[in-house]
Amino acid sequence: MPPVDNDGTHLDDDLISQPISVPDSGDVGESGKLKMIMQLLKKVVGVKDIASMRLSLPASLLEPIPNLEYWHYLDRPDLLAAINDSDDPFERMLAALRFAFSKDLKFIRGKVCKPYNSVLGEHFRSHWDVIPVSYPSNPTEPPIQHLYLVPPAAESTYTSLAPTSAQTPRMSVSETASVASGRSMTSGKSGSLVSKAASTPGKSTPATSPSLVEMNPDADISKLSLDDNDSSRVELVEANDVPETAGKPRVRITYLTEQVSHHPPVSAYYASCPSRNVELSGIDQISAKVSGTTLRIVPGSLNKGLFVKLTGGAGAGETYHITHPIGSVNGIFRGSFYITMGEATIITCTGGNGGEKLRAIIEYKEESWLGKAQFLVEGVIHTYDPDETQYKDWTRVKHVPRSCILATFDGSWKHKIRWKRANTPTSDYATLIDLSGLHIIPKSVRPLEKQLPNESRKLWENVTTRLLAKEYGEATKHKLAIEQRQRDEAAERKRRGNQFVPKYFESDYETGIPILTAEGQKALEEELKEDIIYPLESIDAALST
């Protein structure tokens, strides 16, 4: 076997062989892109793991955003911060479910896209300052969110697994805010109004341009968060549109990720919300294969899922392990891509106080070969004994003994999820979360002049600038230069007999839970102290601990 560097690369193969490439047709229209995609598919059919291949794509097939920025599971950071709000373990599990359903809104509000491939040692950091959720008087109703909302989609857009009992319509937060403020915002208006909800107006460097991402997220969002209905006008609710939140301190969530392996591609990530005693971490690695007419995406061997740790408060000591489902990119041969989910996501609560623990199963229903995809799910919240092992075999709803089930839920992972208590005939369904009314909350990123050379936006600046200017040939040249520099650095490490050592994370990430180095902790502390525009919740206490 050829020698293997610490980055996972078989060095001899990596240095000698050329990457599989797709020639740029020069046609940047949809038909031209589709032809290039078809050429790529012909080259990868039968390959066991496309993600492990060395692919070099024309820049015209890429979206102008780095991979490390695209993948972060924090499309709704306000719901991550809310997991530790309740004293009740059951309600904390409900909150963990809401976060799990909302972490990838890009698959609901956006289109399938290909960001830049990360290079070894590349890193990305950012933060969000969000208004914490508030809670309605009815404890069965979901928390009220205050940033980046639109009126929920019609009930008939998607269906539930069972008929929904008649309920009195409740005015949405967005509708209430619009009435109260006497105004609304649309995607056609100036981004200066929307910037009030962005974390750091004037201080943030978007992946594409301020008018597309940070300052006006609904105008286009760099094609990252295009509405799946392609609506030309959407109503946004901003911080100042919600009277009861005036002057309310915000919660800061910081984020750091680094590419720790190049072949296979592996990145480590870590997010922290000190004022709410919540941390999120994990390892990202995927395996992809063309199966029939779809691209099937599964977690790689190092990707064990997401780990949400509660470091204090009511849930101190608890960890919520959230596994990944199986994803499929469909419509490849029609050139009309969409995502479906398969199998299951399992959320397991461990640690904290002794005794019985809670576990949730989100089961994605198989889509029909005929008709429109429904994106349906069903699931249960159940108790389990951590001293036993039989619960590990409960991977589907039907496996769970009825006596262990505390609640059931169903709906569409692109629309509304409802839930009800089990074994209580008089219990009515309540809304767990309505995803159709949520938009991605923009992140705040330090300006380019404050970024390091291997920080994502700085590293890919020339490629991004050329893509936005539609200078695809020049963008490809800059992209190839970055890739060649990575090969040269790998060759130099081999010549010197050195191994790559990540800067922000420890090299041992076999458990799936990355460990920050001293430099990683410092980077997050710096992000916590970044420019503060809004009053922040317990920021001084967080910095002193």
XYZ file of C-alpha atoms in Angstrom:
545
model
C 0.000 0.000 0.000
C 1.357 3.473 -0.824
C 2.431 5.642 2.132
C -0.405 7.535 3.756
C -0.022 11.076 5.079
C -1.844 12.315 8.165
C -4.326 13.969 5.840
C -5.467 10.533 4.679
C -3.970 10.922 1.215
C -2.209 8.037 -0.538
C 0.627 10.314 -1.481
C 2.041 8.423 -4.454
C -1.368 8.150 -6.095
C -2.254 11.734 -5.221
C 0.922 13.160 -6.697
C 1.137 11.019 -9.818
C -2.468 10.627 -10.951
C -4.455 13.450 -12.414
C -7.915 14.327 -11.095
C -10.985 13.279 -13.031
C -12.116 16.421 -14.762
C -15.005 17.650 -16.837
C -14.078 20.017 -19.668
C -15.715 23.407 -19.583
C -18.107 23.556 -22.528
C -18.148 27.340 -22.475
C -21.940 27.231 -22.360
C -22.914 28.587 -18.934
C -26.637 28.326 -19.562
C -28.735 25.627 -17.937
C -28.458 23.349 -20.992
C -24.672 23.681 -20.994
C -24.450 22.926 -17.295
C -26.695 19.902 -17.727
C -24.440 18.528 -20.475
C -21.404 18.867 -18.212
C -23.257 17.148 -15.376
C -24.187 14.270 -17.671
C -20.529 13.925 -18.699
C -19.565 13.786 -15.030
C -22.188 11.139 -14.273
C -20.866 8.912 -17.041
C -17.440 9.002 -15.392
C -18.657 8.183 -11.887
C -21.268 5.482 -12.569
C -20.163 2.371 -10.717
C -17.743 4.218 -8.417
C -18.236 3.049 -4.831
C -17.591 6.438 -3.249
C -17.631 9.572 -5.383
C -16.704 11.725 -2.379
C -13.316 10.007 -2.169
C -12.481 10.691 -5.831
C -10.298 13.532 -7.012
C -12.726 15.549 -9.107
C -11.952 18.847 -10.794
C -15.058 20.660 -11.951
C -15.330 23.831 -14.028
C -16.062 26.847 -11.851
C -19.264 27.457 -13.809
C -20.770 24.362 -12.135
C -20.069 25.711 -8.652
C -22.003 28.070 -6.447
C -19.972 31.021 -5.125
C -19.684 29.777 -1.548
C -17.002 27.720 0.243
C -17.977 24.242 1.381
C -17.067 24.943 5.024
C -19.421 27.908 5.065
C -22.211 26.027 3.318
C -22.267 23.105 5.776
C -22.831 24.150 9.368
C -26.197 22.801 10.658
C -27.020 26.226 12.086
C -29.579 27.548 9.660
C -31.705 28.310 12.768
C -29.232 28.902 15.625
C -32.039 30.280 17.789
C -33.425 26.737 18.061
C -30.038 25.323 19.074
C -29.827 27.896 21.877
C -33.356 26.952 23.043
C -32.598 23.275 23.774
C -31.597 24.018 27.371
C -34.447 26.408 28.200
C -36.772 24.015 30.027
C -36.522 22.255 33.381
C -38.508 19.345 31.921
C -36.470 16.595 30.155
C -39.404 15.855 27.837
C -39.579 19.482 26.705
C -35.827 19.498 26.151
C -36.265 16.513 23.835
C -38.998 18.400 21.965
C -36.555 21.283 21.596
C -33.856 18.907 20.310
C -36.346 17.626 17.721
C -37.101 21.173 16.568
C -33.406 21.839 16.136
C -32.941 18.569 14.218
C -35.743 19.458 11.785
C -34.501 23.034 11.281
C -30.729 22.556 11.054
C -30.767 22.099 7.260
C -33.302 24.651 6.027
C -31.126 25.009 2.923
C -32.750 21.796 1.659
C -36.203 23.313 2.090
C -35.765 26.932 1.021
C -32.901 26.414 -1.380
C -31.800 24.439 -4.362
C -29.241 21.683 -4.674
C -25.864 23.266 -5.320
C -22.174 22.391 -5.360
C -19.948 24.664 -3.231
C -16.159 24.791 -3.510
C -14.209 21.741 -2.359
C -12.379 22.538 0.864
C -8.592 22.356 0.912
C -6.546 20.881 3.727
C -6.115 23.307 6.613
C -8.828 25.658 5.375
C -11.020 26.972 8.170
C -14.117 29.096 8.612
C -15.467 30.952 11.617
C -18.560 33.063 12.207
C -21.211 33.962 14.749
C -24.908 34.720 15.036
C -26.595 37.195 17.394
C -30.180 36.006 17.669
C -33.192 37.065 19.670
C -33.939 34.100 21.939
C -37.248 32.358 21.404
C -40.158 33.195 23.692
C -42.881 30.855 24.824
C -46.681 31.053 24.381
C -49.092 30.583 27.272
C -50.132 27.203 25.851
C -47.260 24.851 26.775
C -48.073 22.458 23.913
C -47.452 25.130 21.275
C -43.959 25.671 19.803
C -41.744 28.551 20.925
C -42.118 31.861 19.146
C -39.181 32.842 16.947
C -38.456 36.453 16.086
C -36.049 36.578 13.159
C -36.332 35.741 9.467
C -39.876 34.502 9.235
C -42.482 34.462 6.501
C -46.170 33.555 6.672
C -46.402 29.734 6.841
C -47.385 27.893 3.677
C -50.946 26.745 3.161
C -51.944 23.620 5.064
C -52.618 21.855 1.771
C -49.053 22.272 0.475
C -48.037 19.018 2.110
C -50.030 16.303 3.788
C -49.805 14.549 7.132
C -49.840 10.818 7.667
C -53.195 11.073 9.409
C -56.095 13.541 9.158
C -55.641 16.698 11.191
C -58.491 17.557 13.530
C -60.153 20.899 12.953
C -58.369 23.644 14.815
C -58.900 27.369 15.099
C -56.287 29.105 12.948
C -53.770 30.994 15.045
C -52.281 34.182 13.615
C -48.635 33.590 12.895
C -45.888 35.601 14.502
C -45.108 37.203 11.177
C -48.706 38.284 10.652
C -48.970 39.650 14.182
C -45.745 41.590 13.812
C -46.757 43.047 10.466
C -50.069 44.275 11.853
C -48.390 45.701 14.915
C -45.674 47.482 13.001
C -47.923 48.649 10.206
C -45.390 47.663 7.598
C -43.746 44.658 6.041
C -40.646 43.951 4.024
C -40.420 42.294 0.658
C -37.605 40.815 -1.335
C -37.750 43.714 -3.729
C -36.977 46.360 -1.127
C -33.646 47.733 -0.076
C -31.344 45.471 1.872
C -30.691 48.274 4.354
C -33.884 47.440 6.207
C -33.089 43.745 6.312
C -29.649 44.503 7.659
C -31.154 45.274 11.049
C -31.506 41.555 11.561
C -28.059 40.722 10.270
C -25.615 40.344 13.103
C -23.049 42.932 12.120
C -24.166 45.426 9.466
C -21.230 46.889 7.637
C -18.807 44.590 9.458
C -19.677 41.336 7.758
C -18.146 39.905 4.618
C -20.712 37.788 2.766
C -19.702 34.880 0.608
C -20.923 36.696 -2.473
C -22.005 40.283 -1.926
C -23.787 42.217 0.842
C -26.861 42.728 -1.274
C -27.225 38.992 -1.822
C -26.441 37.414 1.514
C -26.000 39.371 4.697
C -27.922 42.511 3.830
C -30.788 41.105 1.800
C -31.086 37.354 2.306
C -34.298 36.966 0.337
C -33.215 38.808 -2.792
C -31.191 35.774 -3.872
C -28.947 34.545 -1.034
C -26.322 33.657 -3.595
C -28.699 30.943 -4.817
C -28.052 29.249 -1.503
C -31.489 29.855 -0.034
C -33.787 30.295 -2.999
C -37.384 29.636 -2.063
C -38.504 26.284 -3.461
C -41.680 27.973 -4.678
C -39.585 30.636 -6.418
C -41.888 33.309 -5.052
C -40.944 36.796 -6.148
C -42.196 38.505 -2.994
C -41.885 37.270 0.556
C -42.629 39.049 3.778
C -39.861 39.105 6.341
C -40.145 39.776 10.029
C -37.224 41.606 11.575
C -36.211 42.353 15.132
C -37.766 45.814 15.210
C -41.052 44.494 13.846
C -41.744 42.540 17.025
C -42.646 45.065 19.764
C -42.240 42.701 22.715
C -38.588 42.062 21.799
C -37.495 45.703 21.872
C -34.320 45.967 23.921
C -34.279 42.254 24.649
C -30.686 40.959 24.898
C -29.564 38.703 22.097
C -27.811 35.380 22.346
C -24.478 34.900 20.583
C -23.631 31.555 19.004
C -20.044 31.157 17.756
C -18.867 28.651 15.165
C -15.542 27.224 14.008
C -14.783 24.524 11.444
C -11.583 23.219 9.839
C -10.759 20.815 7.024
C -8.692 18.171 8.828
C -8.336 15.666 5.949
C -8.279 16.076 2.199
C -8.582 12.531 0.913
C -11.103 11.487 2.024
C -12.566 14.951 2.700
C -13.168 15.345 6.442
C -13.899 18.463 8.469
C -14.410 19.070 12.184
C -16.802 21.677 13.590
C -17.672 23.203 16.934
C -20.333 25.733 17.956
C -20.897 27.305 21.343
C -23.609 29.347 23.038
C -22.057 30.115 26.437
C -24.943 32.150 27.836
C -27.296 29.168 27.370
C -24.720 26.453 28.226
C -25.110 24.728 24.852
C -22.360 23.296 22.636
C -22.562 21.564 19.250
C -19.788 19.517 17.661
C -19.142 16.755 15.171
C -17.178 15.423 12.228
C -18.365 15.913 8.652
C -17.617 13.212 6.100
C -19.920 11.856 3.435
C -19.904 8.936 1.042
C -21.740 9.322 -2.266
C -22.716 6.893 -5.007
C -24.877 7.022 -8.108
C -27.685 4.523 -7.586
C -30.159 4.180 -10.409
C -31.329 7.680 -11.231
C -30.282 9.245 -7.928
C -27.130 10.282 -6.107
C -27.237 8.535 -2.730
C -25.401 10.290 0.118
C -24.604 8.560 3.412
C -22.404 9.513 6.386
C -18.763 8.469 6.098
C -17.154 6.154 8.636
C -15.878 9.051 10.759
C -19.203 10.902 10.698
C -21.044 9.732 13.814
C -23.628 12.516 13.763
C -24.099 15.728 15.743
C -23.443 16.015 19.463
C -25.267 18.691 21.461
C -23.867 19.049 24.971
C -25.549 20.945 27.801
C -22.783 22.234 30.044
C -24.936 23.886 32.718
C -28.471 24.893 33.595
C -31.388 22.501 33.961
C -29.970 19.932 31.542
C -26.383 20.041 32.816
C -24.452 16.947 31.804
C -26.841 15.849 29.057
C -25.673 15.070 25.532
C -28.070 14.735 22.595
C -26.588 12.510 19.901
C -28.336 13.217 16.568
C -27.614 10.779 13.741
C -27.814 11.631 10.050
C -30.438 10.180 7.707
C -29.707 8.965 4.178
C -30.012 11.698 1.575
C -30.733 11.342 -2.130
C -30.369 13.873 -4.924
C -33.154 13.163 -7.387
C -34.047 14.451 -10.842
C -30.474 14.205 -12.108
C -31.345 13.106 -15.619
C -34.047 15.760 -15.912
C -31.759 18.533 -14.707
C -34.293 19.378 -11.991
C -32.653 18.461 -8.701
C -34.383 17.953 -5.375
C -33.496 16.263 -2.093
C -35.312 13.406 -0.381
C -34.472 11.797 2.950
C -34.533 8.110 3.804
C -34.271 5.709 6.702
C -34.144 7.486 10.078
C -32.613 10.083 12.356
C -32.263 8.995 15.975
C -31.784 11.415 18.875
C -30.451 9.799 22.038
C -30.152 11.699 25.319
C -27.374 10.486 27.625
C -25.828 11.823 30.831
C -27.416 14.229 33.272
C -29.442 12.898 36.154
C -29.669 9.122 36.568
C -32.619 6.895 35.746
C -34.598 6.500 32.543
C -33.534 8.519 29.526
C -35.354 9.768 26.458
C -34.812 8.857 22.845
C -36.542 9.987 19.648
C -36.853 8.297 16.253
C -37.578 10.344 13.129
C -38.543 7.897 10.396
C -38.558 9.209 6.820
C -41.275 7.575 4.749
C -40.355 5.992 1.438
C -41.371 8.082 -1.550
C -43.606 6.648 -4.243
C -42.188 6.076 -7.701
C -45.299 7.785 -9.048
C -46.627 11.205 -8.209
C -45.146 14.158 -6.382
C -42.793 13.614 -3.461
C -44.520 14.219 -0.118
C -41.459 14.383 2.197
C -43.351 12.649 4.996
C -42.058 11.624 8.402
C -43.407 9.940 11.482
C -41.765 9.317 14.802
C -41.914 8.683 18.516
C -40.341 9.912 21.722
C -39.740 6.992 24.060
C -38.013 6.108 27.303
C -35.100 3.696 27.499
C -32.910 2.167 30.177
C -29.262 3.147 29.570
C -28.144 0.045 31.464
C -29.785 -2.157 28.820
C -28.765 -2.584 25.181
C -31.973 -3.706 23.479
C -33.007 -0.132 22.680
C -30.130 0.082 20.187
C -32.103 -2.246 17.913
C -35.077 0.132 17.904
C -34.313 1.938 14.643
C -37.888 2.261 13.371
C -41.115 3.371 14.992
C -42.546 -0.151 14.830
C -39.663 -1.515 16.898
C -40.463 0.521 20.020
C -42.654 -1.207 22.647
C -45.900 0.667 23.143
C -45.280 0.852 26.893
C -42.153 2.959 26.309
C -43.713 5.545 23.976
C -44.376 8.968 25.508
C -45.394 10.865 22.366
C -45.864 10.454 18.625
C -45.372 12.958 15.810
C -45.861 13.104 12.043
C -46.015 15.498 9.141
C -43.700 16.751 6.409
C -40.071 17.680 7.020
C -40.552 20.505 4.516
C -43.650 21.906 6.178
C -45.417 21.232 9.469
C -44.695 18.586 12.087
C -47.377 17.903 14.713
C -47.170 15.889 17.930
C -49.360 14.505 20.708
C -48.978 12.635 23.953
C -49.300 8.876 23.711
C -51.824 6.813 25.667
C -54.023 9.848 26.290
C -57.120 9.596 24.071
C -58.210 13.145 24.875
C -54.870 14.641 23.854
C -55.058 16.849 20.772
C -52.374 17.293 18.179
C -50.196 20.377 18.620
C -47.628 21.933 16.300
C -44.071 20.872 16.983
C -42.600 23.141 14.294
C -43.747 24.758 11.047
C -40.715 24.870 8.768
C -42.509 26.566 5.895
C -42.393 29.897 7.741
C -38.681 29.858 8.554
C -35.793 31.352 6.619
C -32.074 30.864 7.123
C -30.642 33.359 9.624
C -27.569 35.012 8.051
C -24.237 34.631 9.786
C -21.834 37.402 10.702
C -18.279 37.002 9.392
C -15.206 39.133 9.980
C -14.197 41.356 7.031
C -11.618 39.995 4.616
C -8.877 42.261 5.907
C -9.139 40.588 9.320
C -9.104 37.038 7.939
C -6.156 34.675 7.680
C -4.952 33.484 4.243
C -6.472 30.001 4.717
C -9.793 31.293 6.010
C -12.536 30.245 3.589
C -13.738 33.569 2.229
C -10.203 34.951 2.005
C -8.866 31.783 0.394
C -11.564 31.639 -2.292
C -11.949 35.407 -2.767
C -10.637 35.478 -6.346
C -12.839 32.569 -7.398
C -15.928 34.096 -5.807
C -15.296 37.514 -7.343
C -14.932 36.041 -10.828
C -18.004 33.838 -10.499
C -20.123 36.809 -9.471
C -18.803 38.727 -12.443
C -19.611 35.707 -14.674
C -15.944 35.472 -15.640
C -16.034 31.678 -15.540
C -12.745 31.059 -17.324
C -10.857 33.293 -14.885
C -12.683 31.686 -11.949
C -11.578 28.244 -13.113
C -7.953 29.426 -13.404
C -7.949 30.675 -9.792
C -9.644 27.485 -8.637
C -7.035 25.307 -10.364
C -4.257 27.399 -8.811
C -5.616 26.705 -5.318
C -5.852 22.981 -6.082
C -2.311 22.897 -7.485
C -0.955 24.698 -4.423
C -2.533 22.014 -2.254
C -0.794 19.271 -4.291
C 2.506 21.121 -4.045
C 2.168 21.412 -0.274
C 1.398 17.669 -0.029
C 4.520 16.909 -2.085
C 6.638 19.118 0.136
C 5.333 17.408 3.283
C 6.200 14.042 1.772
C 9.703 15.228 0.837
C 10.312 16.451 4.390
C 8.679 13.426 5.986
C 6.145 15.636 7.759
C 2.506 15.008 8.516
C -0.286 17.531 8.376
C -1.424 18.663 11.828
C -4.759 20.514 12.166
C -4.501 23.888 13.885
C -7.851 24.162 15.634
C -8.736 20.530 16.375
C -6.859 17.579 17.802
C -5.762 15.001 15.222
C -7.683 12.180 16.930
C -11.309 12.376 15.807
C -12.182 8.672 15.571
C -14.959 9.048 18.188
C -16.826 11.504 15.983
C -16.536 14.171 18.703
C -13.741 16.627 17.859
C -11.583 18.195 20.558
C -10.518 21.816 20.302
C -6.850 22.691 20.553
C -5.719 25.761 22.493
C -5.768 27.652 19.169
C -9.328 26.465 18.552
C -10.487 27.680 21.946
C -8.757 31.000 21.334
C -10.474 31.391 17.951
C -13.906 30.856 19.500
C -13.137 33.293 22.316
C -12.126 35.879 19.728
C -15.370 35.292 17.850
C -17.297 35.726 21.098
C -15.695 39.159 21.509
C -16.311 40.308 17.927
C -18.059 43.641 17.407
C -21.204 43.828 19.501
C -24.027 45.773 17.864
C -26.906 44.580 20.061
C -26.982 44.006 23.827
C -25.910 40.417 24.454
C -27.165 38.035 27.112
C -24.635 37.374 29.913
C -21.696 38.070 27.638
C -19.479 39.321 30.490
C -20.152 36.240 32.586
C -19.432 33.993 29.629
C -16.102 35.671 28.944
C -14.993 35.434 32.557
C -15.557 31.668 32.837
